[in-house]
XYZ file of C-alpha atoms in Angstrom:
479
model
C -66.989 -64.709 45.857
C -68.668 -62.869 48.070
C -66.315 -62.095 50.723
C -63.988 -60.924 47.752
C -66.652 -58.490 46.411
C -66.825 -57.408 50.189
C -63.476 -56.819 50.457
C -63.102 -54.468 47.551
C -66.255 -52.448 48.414
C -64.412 -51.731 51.576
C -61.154 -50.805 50.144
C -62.936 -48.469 47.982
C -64.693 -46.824 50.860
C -61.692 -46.483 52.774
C -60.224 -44.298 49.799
C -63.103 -42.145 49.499
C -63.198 -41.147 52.859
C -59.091 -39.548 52.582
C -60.115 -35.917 52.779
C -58.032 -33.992 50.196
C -54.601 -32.459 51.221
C -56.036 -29.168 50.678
C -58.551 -29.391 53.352
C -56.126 -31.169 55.748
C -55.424 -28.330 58.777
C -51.376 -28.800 58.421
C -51.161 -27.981 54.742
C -53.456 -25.182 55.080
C -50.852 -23.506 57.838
C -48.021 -24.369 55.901
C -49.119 -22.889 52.887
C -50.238 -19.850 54.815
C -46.777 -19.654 56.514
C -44.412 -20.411 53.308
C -46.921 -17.690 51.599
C -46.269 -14.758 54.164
C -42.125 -15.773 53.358
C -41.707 -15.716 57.736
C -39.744 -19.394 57.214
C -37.637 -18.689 54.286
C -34.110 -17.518 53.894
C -33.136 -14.459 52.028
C -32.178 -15.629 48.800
C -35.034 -17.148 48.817
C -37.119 -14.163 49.790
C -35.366 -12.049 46.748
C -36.042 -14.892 44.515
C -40.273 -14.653 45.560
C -39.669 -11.006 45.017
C -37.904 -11.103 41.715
C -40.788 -13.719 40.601
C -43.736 -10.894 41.923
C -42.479 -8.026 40.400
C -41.854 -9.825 36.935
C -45.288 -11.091 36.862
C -46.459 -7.385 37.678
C -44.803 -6.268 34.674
C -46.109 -9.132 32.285
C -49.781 -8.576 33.394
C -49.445 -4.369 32.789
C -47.425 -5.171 29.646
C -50.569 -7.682 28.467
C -53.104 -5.185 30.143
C -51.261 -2.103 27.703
C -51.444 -5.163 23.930
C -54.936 -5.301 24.487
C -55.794 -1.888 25.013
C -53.392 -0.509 22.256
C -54.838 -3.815 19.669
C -51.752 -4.108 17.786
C -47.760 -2.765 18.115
C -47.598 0.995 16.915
C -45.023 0.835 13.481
C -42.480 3.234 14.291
C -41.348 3.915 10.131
C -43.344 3.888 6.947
C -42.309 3.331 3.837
C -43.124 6.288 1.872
C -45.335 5.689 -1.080
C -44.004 6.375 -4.281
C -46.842 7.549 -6.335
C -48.000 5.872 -9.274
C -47.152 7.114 -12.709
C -49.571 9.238 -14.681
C -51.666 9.708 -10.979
C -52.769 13.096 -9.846
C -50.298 12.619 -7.086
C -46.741 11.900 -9.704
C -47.813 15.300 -11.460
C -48.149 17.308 -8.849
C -45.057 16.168 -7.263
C -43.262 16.335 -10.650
C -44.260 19.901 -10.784
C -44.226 21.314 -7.891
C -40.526 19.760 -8.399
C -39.558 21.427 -11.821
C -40.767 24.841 -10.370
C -38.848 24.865 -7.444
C -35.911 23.652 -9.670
C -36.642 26.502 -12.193
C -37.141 28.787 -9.280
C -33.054 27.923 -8.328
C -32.019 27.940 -11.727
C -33.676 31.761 -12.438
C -31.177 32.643 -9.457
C -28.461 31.412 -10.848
C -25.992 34.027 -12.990
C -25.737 33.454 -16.462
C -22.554 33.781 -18.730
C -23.426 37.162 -19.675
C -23.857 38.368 -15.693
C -20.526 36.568 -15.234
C -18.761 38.902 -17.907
C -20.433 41.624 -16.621
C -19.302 40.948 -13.056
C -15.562 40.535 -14.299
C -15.813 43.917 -16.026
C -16.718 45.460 -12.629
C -14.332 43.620 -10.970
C -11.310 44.770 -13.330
C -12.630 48.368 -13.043
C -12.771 48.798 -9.328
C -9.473 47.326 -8.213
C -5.954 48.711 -8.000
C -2.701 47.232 -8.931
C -0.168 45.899 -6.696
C 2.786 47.762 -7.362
C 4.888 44.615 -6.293
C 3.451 41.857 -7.777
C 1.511 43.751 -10.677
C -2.036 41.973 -9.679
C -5.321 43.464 -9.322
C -6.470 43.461 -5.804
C -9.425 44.946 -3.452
C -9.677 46.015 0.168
C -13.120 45.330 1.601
C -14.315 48.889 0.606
C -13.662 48.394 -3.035
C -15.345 45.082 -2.183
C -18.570 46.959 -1.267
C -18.482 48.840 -3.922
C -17.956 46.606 -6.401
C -21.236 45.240 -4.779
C -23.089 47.786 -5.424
C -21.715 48.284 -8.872
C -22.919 44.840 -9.734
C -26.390 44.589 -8.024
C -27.079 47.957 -10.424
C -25.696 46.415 -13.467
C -26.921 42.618 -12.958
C -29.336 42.771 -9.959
C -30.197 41.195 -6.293
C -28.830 37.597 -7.263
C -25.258 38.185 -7.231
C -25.757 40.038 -3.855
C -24.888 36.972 -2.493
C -21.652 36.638 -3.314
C -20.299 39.797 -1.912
C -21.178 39.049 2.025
C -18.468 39.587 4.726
C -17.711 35.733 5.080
C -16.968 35.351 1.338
C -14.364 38.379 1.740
C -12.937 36.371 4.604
C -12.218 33.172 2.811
C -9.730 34.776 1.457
C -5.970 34.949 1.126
C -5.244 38.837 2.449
C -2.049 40.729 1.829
C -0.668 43.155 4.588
C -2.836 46.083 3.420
C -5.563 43.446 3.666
C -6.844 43.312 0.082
C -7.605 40.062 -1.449
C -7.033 39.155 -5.405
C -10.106 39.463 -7.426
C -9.468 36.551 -9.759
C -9.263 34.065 -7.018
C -12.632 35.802 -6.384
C -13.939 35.428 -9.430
C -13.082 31.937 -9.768
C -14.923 31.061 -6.716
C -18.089 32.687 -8.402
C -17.417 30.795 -11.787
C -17.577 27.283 -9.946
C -20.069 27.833 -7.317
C -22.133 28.721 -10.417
C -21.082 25.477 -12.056
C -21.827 23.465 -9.127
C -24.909 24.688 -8.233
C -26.077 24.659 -12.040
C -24.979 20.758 -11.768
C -26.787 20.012 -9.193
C -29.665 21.271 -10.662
C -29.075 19.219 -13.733
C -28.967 16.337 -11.781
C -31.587 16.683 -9.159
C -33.746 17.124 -12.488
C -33.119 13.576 -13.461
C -33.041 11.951 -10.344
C -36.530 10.531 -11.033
C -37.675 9.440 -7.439
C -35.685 12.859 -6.065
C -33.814 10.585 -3.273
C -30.793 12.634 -3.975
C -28.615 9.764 -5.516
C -28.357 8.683 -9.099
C -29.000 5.808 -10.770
C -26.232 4.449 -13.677
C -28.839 5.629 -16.405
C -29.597 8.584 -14.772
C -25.646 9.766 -14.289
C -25.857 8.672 -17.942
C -28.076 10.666 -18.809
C -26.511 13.992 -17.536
C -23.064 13.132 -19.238
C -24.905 12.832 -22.894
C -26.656 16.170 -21.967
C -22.796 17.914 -21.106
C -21.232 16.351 -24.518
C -22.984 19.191 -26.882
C -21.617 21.730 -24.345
C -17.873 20.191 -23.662
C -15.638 21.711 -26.695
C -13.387 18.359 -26.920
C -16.594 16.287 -27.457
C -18.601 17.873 -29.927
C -17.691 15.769 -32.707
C -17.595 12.575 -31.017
C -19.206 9.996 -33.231
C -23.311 9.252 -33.151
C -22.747 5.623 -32.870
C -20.048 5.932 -30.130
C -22.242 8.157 -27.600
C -24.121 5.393 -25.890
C -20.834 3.205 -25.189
C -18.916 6.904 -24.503
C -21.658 7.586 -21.472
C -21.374 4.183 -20.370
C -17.476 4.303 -19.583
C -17.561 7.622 -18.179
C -20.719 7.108 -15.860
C -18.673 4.549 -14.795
C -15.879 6.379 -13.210
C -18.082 8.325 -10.800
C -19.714 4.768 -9.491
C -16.484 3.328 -8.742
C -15.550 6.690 -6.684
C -18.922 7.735 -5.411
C -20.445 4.495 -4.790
C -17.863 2.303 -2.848
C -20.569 0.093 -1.465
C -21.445 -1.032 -4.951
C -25.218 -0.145 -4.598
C -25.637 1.100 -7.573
C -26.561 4.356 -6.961
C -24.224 7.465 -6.576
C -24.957 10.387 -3.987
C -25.522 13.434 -6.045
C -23.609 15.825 -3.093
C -20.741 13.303 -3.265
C -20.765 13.664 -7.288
C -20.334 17.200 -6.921
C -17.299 17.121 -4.669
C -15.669 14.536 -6.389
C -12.230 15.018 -8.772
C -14.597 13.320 -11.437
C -16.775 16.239 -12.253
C -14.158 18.201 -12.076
C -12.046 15.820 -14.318
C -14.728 16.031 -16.811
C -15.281 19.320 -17.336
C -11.894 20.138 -17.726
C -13.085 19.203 -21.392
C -14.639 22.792 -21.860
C -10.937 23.890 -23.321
C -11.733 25.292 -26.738
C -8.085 24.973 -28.448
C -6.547 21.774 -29.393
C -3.034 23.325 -28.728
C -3.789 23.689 -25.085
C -4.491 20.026 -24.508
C -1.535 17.737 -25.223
C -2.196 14.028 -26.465
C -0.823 12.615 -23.081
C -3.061 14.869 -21.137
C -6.282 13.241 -23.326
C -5.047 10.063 -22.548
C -4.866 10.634 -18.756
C -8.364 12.114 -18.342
C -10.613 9.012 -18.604
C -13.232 11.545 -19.791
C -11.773 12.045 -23.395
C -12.687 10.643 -26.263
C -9.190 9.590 -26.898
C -9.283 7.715 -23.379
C -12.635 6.709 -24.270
C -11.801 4.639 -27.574
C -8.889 2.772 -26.171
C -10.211 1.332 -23.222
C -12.732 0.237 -25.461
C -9.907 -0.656 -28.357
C -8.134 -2.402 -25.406
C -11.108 -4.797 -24.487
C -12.071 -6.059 -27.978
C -7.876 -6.590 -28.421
C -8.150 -8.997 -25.618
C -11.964 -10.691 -26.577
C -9.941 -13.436 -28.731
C -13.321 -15.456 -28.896
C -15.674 -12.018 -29.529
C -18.077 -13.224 -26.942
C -18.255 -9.861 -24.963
C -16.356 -11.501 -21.907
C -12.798 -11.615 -20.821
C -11.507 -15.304 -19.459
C -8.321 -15.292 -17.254
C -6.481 -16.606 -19.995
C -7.253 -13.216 -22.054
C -7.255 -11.358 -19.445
C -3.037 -12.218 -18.840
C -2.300 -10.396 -21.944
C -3.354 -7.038 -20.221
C -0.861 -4.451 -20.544
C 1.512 -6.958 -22.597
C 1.363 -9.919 -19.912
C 3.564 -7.917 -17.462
C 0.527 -8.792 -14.699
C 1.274 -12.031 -12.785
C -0.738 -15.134 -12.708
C -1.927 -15.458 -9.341
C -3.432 -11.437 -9.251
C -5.890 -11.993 -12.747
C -7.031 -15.449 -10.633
C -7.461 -13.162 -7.390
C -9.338 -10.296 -9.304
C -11.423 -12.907 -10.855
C -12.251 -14.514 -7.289
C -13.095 -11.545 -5.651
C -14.360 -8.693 -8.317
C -15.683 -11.241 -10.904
C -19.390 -12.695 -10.415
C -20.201 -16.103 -12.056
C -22.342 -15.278 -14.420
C -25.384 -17.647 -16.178
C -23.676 -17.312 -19.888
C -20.720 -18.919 -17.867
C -22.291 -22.692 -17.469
C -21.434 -22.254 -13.742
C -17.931 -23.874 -14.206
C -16.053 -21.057 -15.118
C -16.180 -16.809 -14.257
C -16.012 -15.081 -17.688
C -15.198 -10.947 -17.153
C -17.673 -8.474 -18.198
C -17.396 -5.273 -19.600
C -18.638 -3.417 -16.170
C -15.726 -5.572 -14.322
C -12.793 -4.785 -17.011
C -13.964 -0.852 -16.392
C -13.668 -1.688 -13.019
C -10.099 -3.499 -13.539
C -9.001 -1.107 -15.254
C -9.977 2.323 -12.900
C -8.076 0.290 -10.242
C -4.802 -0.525 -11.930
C -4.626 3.325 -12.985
C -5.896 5.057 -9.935
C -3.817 2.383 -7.261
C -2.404 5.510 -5.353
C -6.767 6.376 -4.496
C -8.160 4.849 -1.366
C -10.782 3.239 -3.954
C -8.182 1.974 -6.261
C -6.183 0.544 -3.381
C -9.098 -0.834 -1.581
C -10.042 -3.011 -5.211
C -6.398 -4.047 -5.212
C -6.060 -4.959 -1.242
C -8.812 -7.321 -1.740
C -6.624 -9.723 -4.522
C -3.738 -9.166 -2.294
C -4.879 -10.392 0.996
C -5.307 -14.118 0.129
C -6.241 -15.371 3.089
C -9.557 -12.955 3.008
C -8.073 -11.919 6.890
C -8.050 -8.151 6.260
C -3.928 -7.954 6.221
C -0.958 -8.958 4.989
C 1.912 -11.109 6.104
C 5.367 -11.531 5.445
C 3.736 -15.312 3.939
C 1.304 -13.730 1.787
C 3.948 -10.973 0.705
C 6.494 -13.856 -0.256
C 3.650 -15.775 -2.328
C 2.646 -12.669 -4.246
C 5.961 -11.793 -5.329
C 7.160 -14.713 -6.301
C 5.546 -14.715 -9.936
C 6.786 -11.338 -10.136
C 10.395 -12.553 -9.236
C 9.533 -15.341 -12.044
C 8.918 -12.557 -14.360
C 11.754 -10.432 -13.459
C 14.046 -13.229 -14.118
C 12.567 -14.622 -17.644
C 12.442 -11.073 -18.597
C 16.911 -11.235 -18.498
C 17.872 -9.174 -15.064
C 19.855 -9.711 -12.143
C 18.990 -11.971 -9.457
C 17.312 -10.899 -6.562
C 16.089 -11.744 -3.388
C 12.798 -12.214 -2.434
C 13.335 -12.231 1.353
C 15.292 -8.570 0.760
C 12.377 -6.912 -1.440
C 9.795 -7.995 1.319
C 12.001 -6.059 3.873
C 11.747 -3.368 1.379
C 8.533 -3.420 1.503
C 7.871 -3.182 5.616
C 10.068 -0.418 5.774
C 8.027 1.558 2.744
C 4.673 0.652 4.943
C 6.367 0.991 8.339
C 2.904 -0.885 9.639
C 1.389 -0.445 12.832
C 1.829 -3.992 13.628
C 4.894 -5.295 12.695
C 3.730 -8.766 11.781
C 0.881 -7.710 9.614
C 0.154 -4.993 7.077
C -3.564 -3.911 6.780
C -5.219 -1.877 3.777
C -5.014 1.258 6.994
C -1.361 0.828 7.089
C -1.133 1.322 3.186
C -2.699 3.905 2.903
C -1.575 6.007 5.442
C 2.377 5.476 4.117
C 1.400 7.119 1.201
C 3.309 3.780 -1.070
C 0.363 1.896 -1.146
C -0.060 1.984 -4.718
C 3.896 1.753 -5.256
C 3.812 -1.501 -2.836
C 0.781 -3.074 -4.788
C 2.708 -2.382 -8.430
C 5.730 -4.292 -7.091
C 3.350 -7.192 -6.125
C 1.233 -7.514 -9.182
C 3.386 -6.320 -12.172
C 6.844 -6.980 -13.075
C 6.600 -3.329 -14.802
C 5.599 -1.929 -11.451
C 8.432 -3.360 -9.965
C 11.072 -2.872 -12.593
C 9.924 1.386 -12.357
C 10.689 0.726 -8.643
C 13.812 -0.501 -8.922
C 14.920 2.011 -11.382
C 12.785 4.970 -10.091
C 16.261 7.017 -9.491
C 17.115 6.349 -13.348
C 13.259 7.463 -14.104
C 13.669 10.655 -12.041
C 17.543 11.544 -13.413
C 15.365 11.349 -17.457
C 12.678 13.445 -16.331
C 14.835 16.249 -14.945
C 17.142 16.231 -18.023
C 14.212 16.849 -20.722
C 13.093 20.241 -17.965
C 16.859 21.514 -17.810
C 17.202 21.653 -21.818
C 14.310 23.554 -22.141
C-alpha cells in the first residue's frame, strides 16, 4: 500500500513539472518564424494575405454597425393619411384645386365653336382640291384672332411645333380641320384625365375597377346612344364596360389600370364614339361591334344567362360547350378553364365553375384574337404543355376535335398532317420546330391560326375565305 501510494505521488509530480508547449524555446521560434511567413510557399503566403485583409474588412465593417446602431432603410412606405385627419383634407384639397386649376384652362364647347369660326374665316381655298387651308402666316393670325376672341388658353395650341406636325402641301399650308381635330381631342383627353385623376382616390395614377366604374356611369348622361339606357341596367352596364379597359390596360391582372395607358388606349376611344346624336348614322352591326353599346351590352349579358342552365351565376364546362352554338372544341373550354378559371369556394373544391368576370374575359378574347391581349389569353389554352410554344404534337392534338367537328358537321375529308403544314407556312416561325406566342404575332395570322385550332367555324371561314371575299365584293359592286 504504501509503495503504491508512492508511486502515484511520483507520477503526478513528474506531470506537473512538463512546462507548457508555449513556454518551450522551439515552439516559441517556430511560431515567430511561421508568423513573419519567411518558411512558407507562395500560395500559402496569398492565402495568410487573403485571410488578413478579410479580417480587416470584418472588424471596420463591425467598427461602422456599432457606430451607425442599426442599417439605414433605403425606401419608406409613404403614409397614406387617415380619413377625416387634418392631413386627408388638405391633401384632398390642395388636390381638387390644382385639378380645378387644369380644368379652368381647358376650352369649353363654346371656345371650340368660336375657334372653328376663326379658323373658317382666315383660310383660303385650294383651288385643286376645294379644302380650306393655312400657311403659317394665316396661322399667326388666326392666333391672334383667337387669343382676342377667347383669350391666353388657346395660345397654346398655335406654337410653331403644332404647325409642324402637320401634313404640308407644296405652298406649305396645312388643312385646318385636321387642325381642329387635334384641338377637339387633346381637349377630350386632357378633360379625361382630369375626370379620372379626380376619382383616383389615393392619386397613384391608376384606377381601381370601381373607380373606372365610376367614370363610365358619369359619361352615360353625356354619350347620346346611352341616355335612355335602363335605371336597373346601369350598374351591370358599367361593370361590362369597365371591364374591357382591364383586360387591355391591365395585362398583369393587378387589378388596377394606368390612367395614361387608359387614355391611349382604342377603348376610350371606342367608347366615346357613342357621342353620335342620329340613329341613322350608326348601323345595328356597328352597335353590335362596339362592346360599349347598349345593344352589345345586353347580349353578352343575354348570352350568359342563355348558357346558366342551373341559374347559379356560374358557367360549368358542360355549359360553357354550347358557346357560340357548340362550334368550340372540347379540349379548348377544358384548357380555358385550367388556365383562366380559379377554383372558387362555392365550387366544393372538386370542380372550377366560371364566373361572370371570367366569361367577360372569355369572351373579349374570342372577339379581339387578332390583339396581342386577345392572343396572349388564347396562347395560354393552346400551349398544353405550359412550355411557352407550340409543336407540330401539340398542333396535331388541338386540331383533331376540330377535324372531329368538321367531319360530323357533313364535309370533305381532310388531312390533319396537311392543315398543320398550313399552318407553319401562315406563321413561318423563327424556329422551325416550335411556334411561340412571338412568332404569332409577328405573322400577323395569329388570330386566324388560333380560330382554326379552337372552332370548327374558324376553320370552315378559313377554308372558304376566297368564297367569303368573292360575297363581300359582289354586295360593293351593285351598289
Amino acid at each position: 500500500m504504501y509503495s503504491g501510494s508512492s508511486d502515484g505521488e511520483s507520477h503526478e509530480a513528474a506531470q506537473r513539472k512538463i512546462p507548457p508547449a508555449s513556454s518551450m524555446m522551439w515552439v516559441r521560434n517556430l511560431r515567430r518564424f511561421i508568423g513573419s511567413g519567411a518558411g512558407l510557399g507562395s500560395e500559402a503566403l496569398m492565402e495568410l494575405e487573403t485571410k488578413r485583409i478579410l479580417l480587416d474588412i470584418f472588424k471596420e465593417k463591425q467598427q461602422k454597425s456599432a457606430e451607425a446602431g442599426t442599417i439605414p432603410s433605403f425606401y419608406k412606405k409613404a403614409c397614406k393619411p387617415e380619413e377625416g385627419s387634418i392631413s386627408h383634407r388638405v391633401q384632398r384639397l390642395a388636390k381638387y384645386r390644382f385639378l380645378k386649376k387644369q380644368s379652368d384652362l381647358l376650352l369649353n364647347a363654346d371656345d371650340l365653336d368660336a375657334m372653328w369660326v376663326c379658323l373658317r374665316e382666315n383660310c383660303v381655298i385650294d383651288d385643286a382640291t376645294g379644302a380650306e387651308k393655312m400657311n403659317y402666316e394665316d396661322f399667326c393670325h388666326i392666333a391672334s384672332v383667337c387669343t382676342e376672341q377667347i383669350g391666353p388658353k388657346c395660345r397654346r395650341f398655335f406654337s410653331p411645333s403644332n404647325f409642324m406636325k402637320f401634313e404640308k402641301d407644296e405652298s406649305g399650308r396645312i388643312a385646318i380641320l385636321p387642325f381642329y381635330l387635334y384641338v377637339m381631342r387633346t381637349v377630350s383627353l386632357t378633360q379625361a384625365r382630369i375626370d379620372m385623376s379626380e376619382l383616383d382616390e389615393d392619386s397613384d395614377g391608376f384606377l381601381q375597377p370601381h373607380e373606372m366604374e365610376a367614370y363610365i356611369r358619369g359619361l352615360i348622361p353625356n354619350l347620346a346612344q346611352l341616355r335612355d339606357m335602363p335605371a336597373a341596367f346601369v350598374q351591370m352596364y358599367c361593370r361590362i364596360a369597365a371591364h374591357k379597359f382591364f383586360f387591355f390596360c391591365d395585362p398583369n391582372r393587378r387589378g388596377k389600370a394606368c390612367i395614361k395607358k387608359v387614355l391611349l388606349s382604342n377603348c376610350l376611344q371606342e367608347l366615346m364614339e357613342l357621342h353620335q346624336e342620329s340613329e341613322e348614322e350608326v348601323t345595328d352591326t356597328e352597335q353590335a361591334e362596339n362592346w360599349f353599346s347598349l345593344t352589345s351590352a345586353q347580349r353578352i349579358c343575354d348570352m350568359f344567362l342563355a348558357l346558366d342552365k342551373d341559374m347559379n351565376g356560374t358557367l360549368s364546362k358542360h355549359e360553357l360547350r354550347e358557346y357560340a352554338e357548340g362550334t368550340l372544341t372540347e379540349i379548348f373550354i377544358e384548357r380555358v378553364f385550367d388556365e383562366h378559371v380559379r377554383r372558387g369556394k362555392s365550387s366544393g373544391g372538386n370542380s372550377r365553375e366560371m364566373d361572370f368576370e371570367s366569361f367577360l374575359d372569355f369572351v373579349l378574347a374570342l372577339e379581339n384574337k387578332d390583339t396581342p391581349e386577345g392572343l396572349t389569353y388564347l396562347f395560354r389554352c393552346l400551349d398544353l404543355q405550359g412550355r411557352g410554344f407550340l409543336t407540330t404534337a401539340d398542333i396535331h392534338s388541338l386540331f383533331r376535335d376540330v377535324h372531329q367537328k368538321w367531319i360530323e358537321g357533313g364535309n370533305y375529308e381532310l388531312c390533319i398532317e396537311d392543315v398543320r403544314d398550313e399552318i407553319w407556312d401562315m406563321v413561318k416561325p423563327a424556329d422551325e420546330l416550335r411556334i411561340t406566342l412571338a412568332d404569332l404575332l409577328a405573322c400577323k395570322q395569329g388570330g386566324t391560326v388560333a380560330s382554326m385550332l379552337i372552332d370548327v367555324r374558324g376553320f370552315w371561314a378559313h377554308d372558304n375565305r376566297e368564297n367569303l371575299l368573292q360575297e363581300e365584293e359582289e354586295p360593293e359592286e351593285e351598289g
